Coordinates of C-alpha atoms and ligand atoms in Angstrom, one line a residue:
X423 CA 10.9 -54.5 -79.9
X424 CA 9.1 -53.5 -76.1
X425 CA 8.4 -55.9 -74.1
X426 CA 6.1 -56.1 -71.7
X427 CA 6.6 -55.8 -67.9
X428 CA 5.0 -59.8 -66.9
X429 CA 6.8 -61.8 -65.5
X430 CA 7.2 -64.5 -68.0
X431 CA 8.7 -61.9 -70.0
X432 CA 11.4 -60.2 -68.8
X433 CA 13.7 -62.1 -70.8
X434 CA 12.9 -60.2 -73.5
X435 CA 15.7 -57.6 -73.2
X436 CA 17.8 -57.0 -75.2
X437 CA 21.9 -57.4 -74.5
X438 CA 20.6 -56.5 -70.7
X439 CA 18.9 -53.5 -72.2
X440 CA 15.3 -53.9 -70.8
X441 CA 12.4 -51.4 -72.7
X442 CA 8.9 -51.1 -71.4
X443 CA 6.0 -48.9 -72.6
X444 CA 5.4 -48.0 -69.0
X445 CA 5.0 -45.4 -67.7
X446 CA 8.0 -43.9 -66.2
X447 CA 9.1 -44.1 -62.2
X448 CA 9.9 -40.8 -60.2
X449 CA 12.5 -41.1 -57.7
X450 CA 8.9 -40.8 -54.9
X451 CA 7.6 -43.7 -56.8
X452 CA 10.5 -45.7 -56.5
X453 CA 10.4 -45.2 -53.9
X454 CA 7.5 -44.9 -52.1
X455 CA 5.1 -47.1 -54.7
X456 CA 3.2 -44.1 -55.0
X457 CA 3.2 -40.3 -55.7
X458 CA 0.9 -40.1 -53.2
X459 CA 3.2 -38.9 -50.0
X460 CA 3.9 -35.6 -49.8
X461 CA 7.4 -35.8 -48.5
X462 CA 8.6 -37.6 -50.2
X463 CA 7.4 -35.6 -54.0
X464 CA 8.9 -32.5 -51.5
X465 CA 12.6 -34.8 -51.9
X466 CA 12.2 -35.0 -55.8
X467 CA 11.7 -31.6 -56.3
X468 CA 15.5 -31.3 -54.2
X469 CA 16.0 -34.0 -56.5
X470 CA 15.2 -32.1 -59.9
X471 CA 16.9 -28.9 -59.0
X472 CA 20.6 -31.3 -57.8
X473 CA 20.7 -33.3 -61.3
X474 CA 19.9 -29.1 -63.2
X475 CA 22.6 -27.8 -60.5
X476 CA 24.9 -31.0 -61.6
X477 CA 24.0 -30.9 -65.9
X478 CA 24.7 -27.0 -65.1
X479 CA 28.6 -27.0 -63.1
X480 CA 29.6 -30.1 -65.6
X481 CA 27.9 -28.5 -68.5
X482 CA 26.1 -31.5 -69.9
X483 CA 23.2 -32.4 -71.7
X484 CA 21.7 -34.6 -70.0
X485 CA 21.9 -35.7 -66.6
X486 CA 19.9 -39.1 -65.0
X487 CA 20.3 -41.4 -62.6
X488 CA 19.5 -45.8 -62.4
X489 CA 18.5 -47.1 -59.3
X490 CA 19.5 -50.5 -57.8
X491 CA 16.1 -52.9 -57.7
X492 CA 17.0 -56.5 -55.6
X493 CA 13.7 -57.4 -56.6
X494 CA 13.9 -57.4 -59.9
X495 CA 17.5 -57.7 -60.0
X496 CA 18.5 -54.8 -62.1
X497 CA 18.8 -51.3 -63.2
X498 CA 16.6 -49.3 -64.2
X499 CA 16.5 -44.9 -64.5
X500 CA 13.7 -42.6 -62.2
X501 CA 12.8 -39.3 -62.4
X502 CA 13.9 -37.1 -62.1
X503 CA 16.5 -36.4 -65.0
X504 CA 18.0 -34.4 -67.1
X505 CA 17.6 -33.7 -71.0
X506 CA 15.6 -37.1 -70.6
X507 CA 11.3 -37.6 -72.0
X508 CA 10.0 -39.1 -69.8
X509 CA 9.6 -42.3 -72.0
X510 CA 13.3 -42.7 -72.8
X511 CA 13.6 -42.7 -68.8
X512 CA 11.5 -45.7 -68.4
X513 CA 13.5 -46.9 -71.5
X514 CA 16.5 -46.6 -69.4
X515 CA 17.3 -49.9 -67.3
X516 CA 19.4 -52.8 -67.0
X517 CA 19.8 -56.3 -65.9
X518 CA 22.3 -55.7 -63.2
X519 CA 25.3 -59.0 -64.4
X520 CA 24.6 -57.8 -67.8
X521 CA 27.9 -56.0 -69.7
X522 CA 25.9 -53.1 -69.9
X523 CA 27.7 -49.2 -68.7
X524 CA 25.4 -48.8 -65.8
X525 CA 25.9 -52.5 -65.0
X526 CA 29.8 -51.7 -65.1
X527 CA 29.8 -48.4 -62.6
X528 CA 27.3 -50.5 -60.6
X529 CA 29.0 -53.6 -60.2
X530 CA 32.9 -52.6 -59.7
X531 CA 32.3 -48.9 -57.7
X532 CA 34.4 -48.1 -60.4
X533 CA 34.2 -44.2 -62.7
X534 CA 33.6 -44.2 -65.9
X535 CA 34.2 -41.8 -68.8
X536 CA 33.1 -43.0 -72.5
X537 CA 34.2 -40.0 -74.7
X538 CA 32.3 -42.1 -78.2
X539 CA 29.2 -44.3 -76.8
X540 CA 29.2 -45.7 -80.6
X541 CA 33.0 -47.5 -79.6
X542 CA 32.8 -47.9 -76.2
X543 CA 31.4 -51.9 -75.8
X544 CA 29.7 -51.0 -72.3
X545 CA 27.7 -47.9 -73.5
X546 CA 26.6 -50.3 -76.9
X547 CA 25.6 -52.6 -75.0
X548 CA 22.9 -50.7 -73.2
X549 CA 22.1 -48.8 -76.8
X550 CA 23.2 -45.5 -75.6
X551 CA 23.7 -43.4 -79.0
X552 CA 21.6 -45.9 -80.8
X553 CA 17.9 -44.7 -78.3
X554 CA 19.4 -41.9 -76.6
X555 CA 21.7 -40.0 -79.2
X556 CA 24.5 -39.8 -76.0
X557 CA 28.1 -39.1 -76.8
X558 CA 30.5 -38.8 -74.7
X559 CA 29.4 -39.7 -71.0
X560 CA 30.7 -39.3 -67.5
X561 CA 29.2 -42.3 -64.8
X562 CA 29.7 -43.2 -60.9
X563 CA 28.3 -45.2 -58.6
X564 CA 25.9 -43.9 -56.4
X565 CA 26.3 -44.6 -52.3
X566 CA 25.1 -43.9 -49.7
X567 CA 27.5 -45.2 -45.8
X568 CA 25.8 -45.5 -42.6
X569 CA 27.4 -45.7 -39.5
X570 CA 27.4 -49.1 -37.7
X571 CA 26.2 -48.0 -34.4
X572 CA 28.0 -50.7 -32.6
X573 CA 31.2 -51.7 -34.1
X574 CA 31.8 -48.1 -35.8
X575 CA 33.2 -49.2 -38.8
X576 CA 31.1 -47.4 -41.7
X577 CA 29.1 -49.8 -44.5
X578 CA 29.6 -48.1 -47.3
X579 CA 26.3 -49.4 -50.4
X580 CA 26.2 -48.8 -53.4
X581 CA 22.7 -47.8 -54.3
X582 CA 22.3 -47.0 -57.8
X583 CA 24.5 -44.9 -60.5
X584 CA 24.6 -41.7 -62.0
X585 CA 25.2 -40.1 -65.5
X586 CA 25.8 -37.4 -66.4
X587 CA 26.0 -37.2 -71.0
X588 CA 27.3 -34.9 -73.8
X589 CA 29.3 -32.1 -72.8
X590 CA 28.6 -29.2 -74.3
X591 CA 30.9 -28.3 -77.4
X592 CA 31.7 -31.9 -78.2
X593 CA 34.5 -31.8 -76.0
X594 CA 35.1 -35.4 -73.5
X595 CA 34.4 -35.5 -70.0
X596 CA 37.8 -35.7 -68.0
X597 CA 39.0 -36.9 -64.0
X598 CA 38.2 -32.7 -63.2
X599 CA 34.1 -33.7 -63.9
X600 CA 35.0 -37.5 -62.3
X601 CA 36.1 -35.5 -58.8
X602 CA 33.4 -33.2 -59.4
X603 CA 30.1 -36.2 -60.5
X604 CA 31.5 -37.7 -56.8
X605 CA 31.0 -34.5 -55.0
X606 CA 28.3 -33.9 -55.7
X607 CA 26.6 -37.8 -56.2
X608 CA 26.6 -37.8 -52.3
X609 CA 24.2 -35.2 -51.3
X610 CA 22.3 -37.3 -54.7
X611 CA 22.7 -40.3 -53.1
X612 CA 21.5 -38.6 -49.7
X613 CA 18.4 -37.0 -50.8
X614 CA 17.8 -40.7 -52.3
X615 CA 18.4 -42.8 -49.4
X616 CA 16.9 -40.2 -47.5
X617 CA 13.4 -40.2 -49.4
X618 CA 14.1 -43.7 -49.3
X619 CA 13.7 -44.2 -45.0
X620 CA 11.3 -41.5 -45.9
X621 CA 9.2 -44.3 -47.9
X622 CA 10.1 -46.6 -45.1
X623 CA 8.7 -45.1 -42.5
X624 CA 5.3 -44.2 -44.1
X625 CA 4.9 -47.4 -45.1
X626 CA 4.9 -48.9 -42.0
X627 CA 2.6 -46.2 -40.0
X628 CA 0.1 -47.3 -43.3
X629 CA 0.7 -51.1 -42.4
X630 CA -0.3 -50.6 -39.2
X631 CA -2.4 -48.6 -39.4
X632 CA -3.8 -51.0 -42.0
X633 CA -4.1 -53.3 -39.2
X634 CA -5.9 -51.8 -36.7
X635 CA -8.2 -50.6 -39.1
X636 CA -9.0 -54.4 -40.0
X637 CA -8.9 -55.9 -36.2
X638 CA -12.2 -57.0 -35.3
X639 CA -12.1 -56.2 -31.9
X640 CA -12.2 -52.3 -31.2
X641 CA -9.8 -50.3 -31.2
X642 CA -9.3 -46.2 -30.5
X643 CA -6.2 -43.9 -29.5
X644 CA -6.3 -41.3 -26.8
X645 CA -4.1 -38.6 -26.2
X646 CA -3.8 -37.1 -22.5
X647 CA -5.7 -34.3 -23.0
X648 CA -8.6 -36.9 -24.3
X649 CA -8.3 -36.2 -28.2
X650 CA -8.8 -38.7 -29.8
X651 CA -5.9 -40.1 -32.1
X652 CA -7.2 -43.5 -33.4
X653 CA -10.6 -45.1 -34.1
X654 CA -10.6 -48.4 -35.8
X655 CA -13.5 -49.3 -38.1
X656 CA -14.6 -51.4 -35.8
X657 CA -14.5 -49.6 -32.8
X658 CA -16.9 -47.4 -35.0
X659 CA -18.9 -49.4 -36.0
X660 CA -20.0 -51.4 -32.4
X661 CA -19.7 -47.4 -30.9
X662 CA -22.7 -46.5 -33.5
X663 CA -20.2 -43.8 -34.5
X664 CA -20.9 -42.9 -38.8
X665 CA -17.9 -43.0 -41.3
X666 CA -18.3 -39.9 -42.0
X667 CA -18.3 -39.2 -38.9
X668 CA -14.2 -37.0 -38.4
X669 CA -13.6 -38.4 -34.9
X670 CA -9.2 -37.9 -34.8
X671 CA -8.7 -34.3 -32.6
X672 CA -12.1 -34.5 -31.1
X673 CA -12.9 -35.1 -27.3
X674 CA -13.5 -38.8 -26.9
X675 CA -16.8 -38.1 -25.1
X676 CA -18.4 -36.0 -28.1
X677 CA -17.8 -38.8 -30.2
X678 CA -18.2 -41.4 -28.4
X679 CA -21.6 -41.5 -26.6
X680 CA -21.3 -44.4 -23.2
X681 CA -21.2 -43.6 -20.4
X682 CA -19.7 -46.3 -18.8
X683 CA -17.5 -47.0 -21.3
X684 CA -16.6 -42.7 -20.7
X685 CA -16.3 -42.8 -17.4
X686 CA -13.1 -46.3 -17.5
X687 CA -11.4 -43.5 -19.5
X688 CA -12.0 -41.0 -17.6
X689 CA -11.1 -42.9 -15.1
X690 CA -7.1 -43.6 -16.7
X691 CA -7.0 -40.4 -18.0
X692 CA -7.7 -39.0 -14.3
X693 CA -6.1 -42.0 -12.7
X694 CA -2.1 -43.3 -13.3
X695 CA -1.7 -43.2 -16.6
X696 CA 0.6 -44.9 -16.4
X697 CA -1.3 -49.0 -15.2
X698 CA -3.8 -50.3 -16.9
X699 CA -7.7 -49.8 -16.4
X700 CA -10.3 -52.0 -17.7
X701 CA -13.9 -52.9 -17.3
X702 CA -16.9 -54.0 -19.0
X703 CA -19.5 -52.7 -21.0
X704 CA -22.3 -53.7 -22.6
X705 CA -23.2 -52.4 -26.5
X706 CA -26.8 -53.5 -28.1
X707 CA -24.7 -53.9 -30.8
X708 CA -26.2 -53.5 -35.0
X709 CA -26.9 -57.1 -37.2
X710 CA -24.0 -57.0 -39.5
X711 CA -24.1 -56.7 -42.8
X712 CA -24.5 -60.7 -43.7
X713 CA -27.7 -61.2 -41.9
X714 CA -30.3 -61.5 -43.9
X715 CA -31.9 -58.7 -44.7
X716 CA -35.5 -59.8 -45.2
X717 CA -35.2 -61.0 -41.8
X718 CA -36.5 -57.9 -38.6
X719 CA -32.8 -58.8 -37.2
X720 CA -32.6 -57.1 -33.9
X721 CA -29.7 -55.6 -32.6
X722 CA -28.0 -57.4 -29.8
X723 CA -26.7 -56.9 -26.7
X724 CA -23.0 -58.4 -26.1
X725 CA -20.4 -57.9 -23.3
X726 CA -16.9 -56.1 -24.4
X727 CA -14.5 -55.9 -22.1
X728 CA -12.5 -52.8 -21.7
X729 CA -8.9 -52.1 -21.6
X730 CA -7.3 -49.2 -21.4
X731 CA -3.4 -49.2 -21.7
X732 CA -0.9 -46.4 -21.5
X733 CA 0.5 -45.5 -25.1
X734 CA 4.1 -44.7 -24.2
X735 CA 7.1 -43.2 -26.5
X736 CA 8.8 -41.1 -24.4
X737 CA 6.7 -41.0 -22.3
X738 CA 3.3 -41.5 -21.9
X739 CA 1.4 -39.8 -25.0
X740 CA -2.2 -41.0 -24.3
X741 CA -4.1 -44.3 -23.9
X742 CA -4.9 -47.2 -25.9
X743 CA -9.0 -48.7 -25.5
X744 CA -9.0 -51.8 -26.7
X745 CA -12.7 -53.7 -27.2
X746 CA -12.9 -57.4 -26.6
X747 CA -15.8 -59.3 -27.4
X748 CA -16.4 -61.8 -24.6
X749 CA -20.2 -62.0 -25.1
X750 CA -19.4 -65.9 -25.9
X751 CA -17.1 -66.5 -22.5
X752 CA -19.5 -64.5 -20.4
X753 CA -22.5 -66.8 -21.8
X754 CA -20.4 -70.1 -21.4
X755 CA -19.6 -69.3 -17.4
X756 CA -23.6 -68.6 -16.9
X757 CA -24.3 -72.3 -18.5
X758 CA -21.7 -73.5 -16.2
X759 CA -22.8 -71.9 -12.8
X760 CA -26.7 -72.4 -14.6
X761 CA -26.0 -76.2 -14.9
X762 CA -24.2 -77.1 -11.6
X763 CA -27.0 -75.5 -9.9
X764 CA -29.3 -77.3 -12.0
X765 CA -27.5 -80.6 -11.1
X766 CA -27.6 -79.5 -8.3
X767 CA -31.2 -79.2 -7.9
X768 CA -32.2 -82.7 -10.3
X769 CA -29.8 -84.6 -7.7
X770 CA -31.7 -83.2 -4.9
X771 CA -35.2 -83.2 -5.8
X772 CA -35.2 -87.2 -6.3
X773 CA -32.8 -87.7 -2.9
X774 CA -35.8 -85.6 -0.8
X775 CA -38.6 -88.1 -2.3
X776 CA -36.9 -91.3 -1.5
X777 CA -36.3 -90.2 1.8
X778 CA -39.7 -89.3 2.2
X779 CA -41.1 -92.7 1.5
X780 CA -38.6 -94.9 3.2
X781 CA -38.6 -92.7 6.6
X782 CA -42.5 -92.7 6.3
X783 CA -42.2 -97.1 6.1
X784 CA -39.8 -97.0 8.6
X785 CA -42.0 -94.4 11.2
X786 CA -45.0 -96.8 10.0
X787 CA -44.7 -99.7 12.6
X788 CA -48.2 -100.1 13.2
X789 CA -49.0 -100.9 10.4
X790 CA -50.9 -97.7 9.2
X791 CA -50.1 -98.6 5.3
X792 CA -51.5 -100.9 3.8
X793 CA -50.0 -103.9 1.3
X794 CA -51.0 -101.3 -1.6
X795 CA -50.0 -98.4 -0.3
X796 CA -47.1 -99.5 0.2
X797 CA -46.3 -101.1 -3.0
X798 CA -47.4 -97.8 -4.5
X799 CA -44.2 -95.9 -1.8
X800 CA -42.0 -98.5 -3.1
X801 CA -42.8 -98.0 -6.5
X802 CA -42.3 -94.3 -6.8
X803 CA -38.1 -95.4 -5.0
X804 CA -38.0 -97.4 -7.8
X805 CA -38.7 -95.1 -10.6
X806 CA -37.0 -91.8 -8.2
X807 CA -33.7 -94.5 -8.1
X808 CA -34.4 -94.9 -12.0
X809 CA -34.3 -91.2 -12.2
X810 CA -31.4 -90.4 -10.1
X811 CA -29.2 -93.2 -12.2
X812 CA -30.6 -91.9 -16.0
X813 CA -28.9 -88.6 -14.3
X814 CA -25.8 -89.6 -13.0
X815 CA -25.8 -91.7 -16.1
X816 CA -25.8 -88.1 -18.6
X817 CA -23.3 -87.1 -16.4
X818 CA -21.4 -89.9 -16.2
X819 CA -21.9 -89.6 -20.5
X820 CA -20.7 -85.7 -20.4
X821 CA -18.1 -86.6 -18.7
X822 CA -16.0 -89.2 -20.8
X823 CA -16.9 -86.4 -24.3
X824 CA -15.5 -83.5 -22.4
X825 CA -12.4 -85.6 -22.5
X826 CA -12.5 -86.2 -25.5
X827 CA -13.1 -90.3 -25.2
X828 CA -14.1 -91.6 -28.2
X829 CA -17.6 -93.6 -27.9
X830 CA -16.9 -97.1 -27.7
X831 CA -20.2 -98.6 -29.1
X832 CA -20.9 -102.4 -27.2
X833 CA -22.8 -103.6 -30.9
X834 CA -25.8 -106.5 -31.1
X835 CA -28.6 -107.3 -33.0
X836 CA -31.0 -105.1 -31.4
X837 CA -34.6 -105.0 -31.1
X838 CA -35.8 -101.4 -31.2
X839 CA -38.8 -101.3 -30.8
X840 CA -38.3 -103.8 -26.6
X841 CA -36.1 -101.0 -26.0
X842 CA -38.6 -99.0 -26.9
X843 CA -41.8 -100.8 -24.0
X844 CA -38.9 -101.3 -21.7
X845 CA -38.7 -97.1 -21.7
X846 CA -42.6 -96.9 -21.7
X847 CA -42.6 -99.0 -19.3
X848 CA -40.4 -97.1 -16.9
X849 CA -41.7 -93.8 -17.9
X850 CA -45.4 -94.9 -17.4
X851 CA -46.3 -93.8 -14.1
X852 CA -44.5 -90.5 -14.0
X853 CA -46.3 -90.0 -17.2
X854 CA -50.0 -91.0 -16.6
X855 CA -49.6 -88.5 -13.0
X856 CA -49.1 -85.6 -15.6
X857 CA -51.5 -86.6 -17.8
X858 CA -50.0 -88.2 -20.8
X859 CA -50.2 -91.9 -22.5
X860 CA -47.6 -93.1 -24.0
X861 CA -48.1 -94.8 -27.9
X862 CA -46.2 -96.9 -29.0
X863 CA -46.5 -97.7 -32.6
X864 CA -43.5 -100.1 -34.7
X865 CA -44.5 -101.8 -37.9
X866 CA -44.7 -105.7 -37.3
X867 CA -41.4 -106.6 -39.7
X868 CA -39.2 -104.6 -37.7
X869 CA -36.0 -105.0 -38.4
X870 CA -33.2 -105.7 -36.2
X871 CA -30.3 -102.7 -35.7
X872 CA -26.7 -103.1 -35.3
X873 CA -26.5 -100.6 -32.3
X874 CA -25.3 -100.3 -28.3
X875 CA -28.5 -101.6 -27.0
X876 CA -28.0 -99.3 -23.2
X877 CA -27.3 -96.3 -25.8
X878 CA -30.1 -96.5 -28.1
X879 CA -32.1 -97.5 -24.4
X880 CA -30.6 -93.8 -23.5
X881 CA -31.5 -91.8 -26.7
X882 CA -35.5 -92.8 -26.4
X883 CA -35.0 -92.0 -22.9
X884 CA -34.1 -88.7 -23.2
X885 CA -36.1 -87.8 -26.4
X886 CA -39.3 -89.2 -24.2
X887 CA -38.3 -88.2 -20.7
X888 CA -39.0 -84.7 -22.3
X889 CA -41.8 -85.7 -24.4
X890 CA -43.9 -85.8 -21.1
X891 CA -41.8 -82.7 -19.8
X892 CA -42.6 -81.1 -22.3
X893 CA -46.4 -81.3 -22.5
X894 CA -47.6 -80.2 -18.7
X895 CA -51.2 -80.1 -20.4
X896 CA -50.7 -83.9 -20.9
X897 CA -51.9 -85.4 -24.1
X898 CA -50.6 -88.3 -25.9
X899 CA -46.9 -88.7 -26.5
X900 CA -45.6 -91.4 -29.6
X901 CA -43.1 -93.9 -30.6
X902 CA -43.4 -94.3 -34.2
X903 CA -40.6 -96.8 -35.9
X904 CA -40.8 -96.4 -39.4
X905 CA -38.0 -98.2 -42.1
X906 CA -36.8 -97.5 -45.3
X907 CA -35.4 -100.2 -46.6
X908 CA -33.9 -98.1 -50.0
X909 CA -31.2 -96.7 -48.0
X910 CA -31.0 -98.8 -45.2
X911 CA -32.0 -97.2 -42.7
X912 CA -34.6 -97.4 -39.3
X913 CA -35.8 -93.8 -37.7
X914 CA -37.9 -93.1 -34.3
X915 CA -40.2 -90.5 -34.2
X916 CA -41.0 -89.4 -30.8
X917 CA -44.1 -87.3 -31.1
X918 CA -45.5 -84.7 -28.0
X919 CA -48.4 -81.9 -28.4
X920 CA -46.7 -80.1 -26.0
X921 CA -45.0 -76.7 -25.6
X922 CA -43.7 -76.5 -28.3
X923 CA -39.8 -74.3 -28.5
X924 CA -39.9 -71.5 -30.2
X925 CA -38.0 -70.9 -33.5
X926 CA -35.6 -68.8 -32.6
X927 CA -33.7 -72.0 -30.2
X928 CA -34.8 -74.5 -32.6
X929 CA -31.3 -74.4 -33.6
X930 CA -29.8 -74.6 -30.3
X931 CA -31.8 -77.1 -28.4
X932 CA -28.9 -79.9 -29.2
X933 CA -25.7 -77.3 -27.1
X934 CA -24.7 -78.5 -24.6
X935 CA -26.2 -77.1 -21.7
X936 CA -28.7 -75.1 -23.7
X937 CA -32.0 -75.0 -22.5
X938 CA -34.7 -72.9 -23.8
X939 CA -35.6 -69.8 -21.4
X940 CA -38.8 -68.7 -21.4
X941 CA -42.5 -68.6 -18.9
X942 CA -43.4 -71.6 -20.9
X943 CA -40.5 -73.9 -19.6
X944 CA -38.6 -72.0 -16.9
X945 CA -39.9 -73.6 -14.0
X946 CA -39.2 -77.1 -15.4
X947 CA -36.3 -78.7 -14.3
X948 CA -33.4 -80.1 -16.0
X949 CA -30.0 -79.6 -16.7
X950 CA -29.2 -78.8 -20.8
X951 CA -27.5 -81.7 -21.2
X952 CA -30.0 -84.1 -22.5
X953 CA -30.6 -83.9 -26.2
X954 CA -27.3 -82.8 -26.6
X955 CA -26.7 -85.9 -25.0
X956 CA -29.2 -87.9 -28.3
X957 CA -27.2 -86.0 -30.6
X958 CA -23.3 -87.4 -30.3
X959 CA -24.6 -90.8 -29.4
X960 CA -27.0 -91.4 -32.5
X961 CA -24.0 -89.4 -34.9
X962 CA -21.3 -92.4 -32.2
X963 CA -23.9 -94.2 -34.3
X964 CA -22.9 -92.5 -37.6
X965 CA -27.0 -91.8 -37.6
X966 CA -29.0 -88.1 -37.0
X967 CA -31.2 -86.5 -34.6
X968 CA -33.9 -84.0 -36.3
X969 CA -36.4 -81.6 -34.7
X970 CA -39.5 -80.7 -36.0
X971 CA -42.1 -78.0 -33.9
X972 CA -44.9 -75.7 -33.5
X973 CA -44.9 -73.9 -30.1
X974 CA -48.1 -74.4 -28.2
X975 CA -48.9 -78.0 -30.7
X976 CA -46.2 -79.5 -30.2
X977 CA -42.5 -81.5 -30.6
X978 CA -41.5 -84.3 -33.2
X979 CA -37.3 -85.4 -32.1
X980 CA -36.9 -88.6 -35.5
X981 CA -33.6 -90.1 -34.9
X982 CA -32.3 -91.9 -37.9
X983 CA -29.9 -94.5 -37.9
X984 CA -28.2 -97.4 -39.6
X985 CA -29.9 -100.7 -40.3
X986 CA -25.8 -102.0 -39.8
X987 CA -22.6 -100.6 -38.8
X988 CA -20.5 -99.1 -41.7
X989 CA -17.1 -102.3 -40.9
X990 CA -13.6 -100.5 -40.7
X991 CA -11.4 -100.9 -43.8
X992 CA -9.0 -103.8 -43.0
X993 CA -6.3 -103.7 -46.4
X994 CA -5.5 -106.9 -47.4
X995 CA -2.7 -108.4 -47.0
X996 CA -1.0 -112.5 -48.2
Ligands
ADP1164 P1 -33.8 -79.9 -20.2 O1 -32.2 -80.8 -19.4 O2 -33.0 -78.7 -20.0 O3 -34.5 -81.3 -20.7 P2 -32.3 -81.2 -22.7 O4 -30.6 -81.7 -24.0 O5 -33.0 -82.5 -22.8 O6 -32.0 -79.8 -21.5 O7 -33.6 -80.2 -23.6 C1 -33.0 -78.8 -24.2 C2 -33.7 -77.4 -23.9 O8 -35.0 -78.2 -25.3 C3 -35.0 -77.9 -23.6 O9 -34.7 -77.6 -21.8 C4 -36.2 -77.8 -23.8 O10 -36.4 -75.9 -23.6 C5 -36.2 -78.2 -25.4 N1 -36.3 -79.2 -25.3 C6 -36.7 -80.0 -25.4 N2 -37.5 -81.3 -25.4 C7 -38.6 -80.6 -25.4 C8 -39.6 -80.8 -26.4 N3 -40.4 -82.4 -26.3 N4 -40.6 -80.1 -25.9 C9 -40.3 -79.3 -25.8 N5 -39.2 -78.6 -25.2 C10 -38.5 -79.2 -25.5

């Protein structure tokens, strides 16, 4: 009864003989997994002629060989065969550990003559007479010899079994037939192992090609005369080379239309190709497939590092060009540089102002400035000192977070309206001088919230400070509180009527060092860490921060905080 080849069904063999209604293997398929390899096809053709010759010389009606499949621990017949139908070839397979004729010859390495397949126990176990009409047989192992380079010894490996069946005229095979078959089997083994090595090389090459094709970095190989040997999918995409456009064998500069990249490749080819050549290029990369098809997504400018390395065989035969996306690295470097210059600027501005007012007061030995003018100077100095303290606090917090320190909260019952009043009082002079009014709107019954008071003050200071900063035309700035008793959270909303945040930037404003760089905001000083800290501090309280904004109309930031912090879980002990 035919059995399926499904793994769970492999035991469905009778006496070590397995049958399967699937198409037969060929030596090409057995060694290459497909018939696609032309080289393996040639091996198969030569092997077919050899099998026919063996049958003719031994005056046999049938000749077939089985190859060892280590993965399945079985011997299976493969095409080409002589005197067997393809289906019979597929049916002829046996477990290595069974007591069939094929297994016996394979395991012992001995030849075998069977003069009556109907009575020989090994032939019977394999069903040779019953299933294939075999009467007599001579069988030899298929062996390959390999020289071990280091020990100079010869290693013999058995790769299968060669059977010749049914001598013409009904005679039995004899020892001369064994000798003849043994010598001819060597040619067959050499051919088969040649096909196997060829297949391994082809497979290795194909794996390498698919690895290169699947790389997310761009990869181009050019020979020393400037002709392309390989372009992977990523490189095609980046260099805008249509999939249908043939590249192999073309001159690189007729395929790659990027002057800087071509000049880097030319330098690598013309100069000393032994050395690595590198450079940086900017590419306009089309939007990916996963981008929203409806949205208008423009190609983005990305920075690529180009690295040309020699393609070494016995000698340098070309160059490998690798395109690596370094946009993010360059972006972070740019942001860090901008951050350093921003911080220096932010520190210098209040210091210049403090120094100016202190110098004025010191120089006023004649009492030119009256008490109220002096008071005004002191208030400005005081506000500038606060600004410096805030900046330094931000920097300290940032560095703590950067170093991976967990945010330590000093928890108490915080009266948030009181904190908000403090923040508003501190920022009122700056706000008023900018034409903004600060308004507080908290319900009377606003509950105490378990939180770190200093950190809440820092959150509000940053949000109110931004509201003032990004409302150049002034307007009302509200700090409002909302209580949601059903979920046990409070919300603090800071609303302004300032410049707003453009849609394309809104998702990024909470990123470290991120600043909106446009006409409206460019001249406003800042470091790009305020909102990052607001987010980190809110999350440290198991809360979050959200933003809604409309360019030209204003922005609302909402910080949501639980009224009580979740308790760490302790395991009960008795
Ligand atoms: P910065 O020091 O630049 O103000 P933040 O992290 O506090 O850094 O804010 C990040 C960016 O978000 C700002 O550069 C600004 O472009 C934008 N932004 C923050 N708050 C507002 C606001 N209230 N109105 C408009 N834009 C804002």
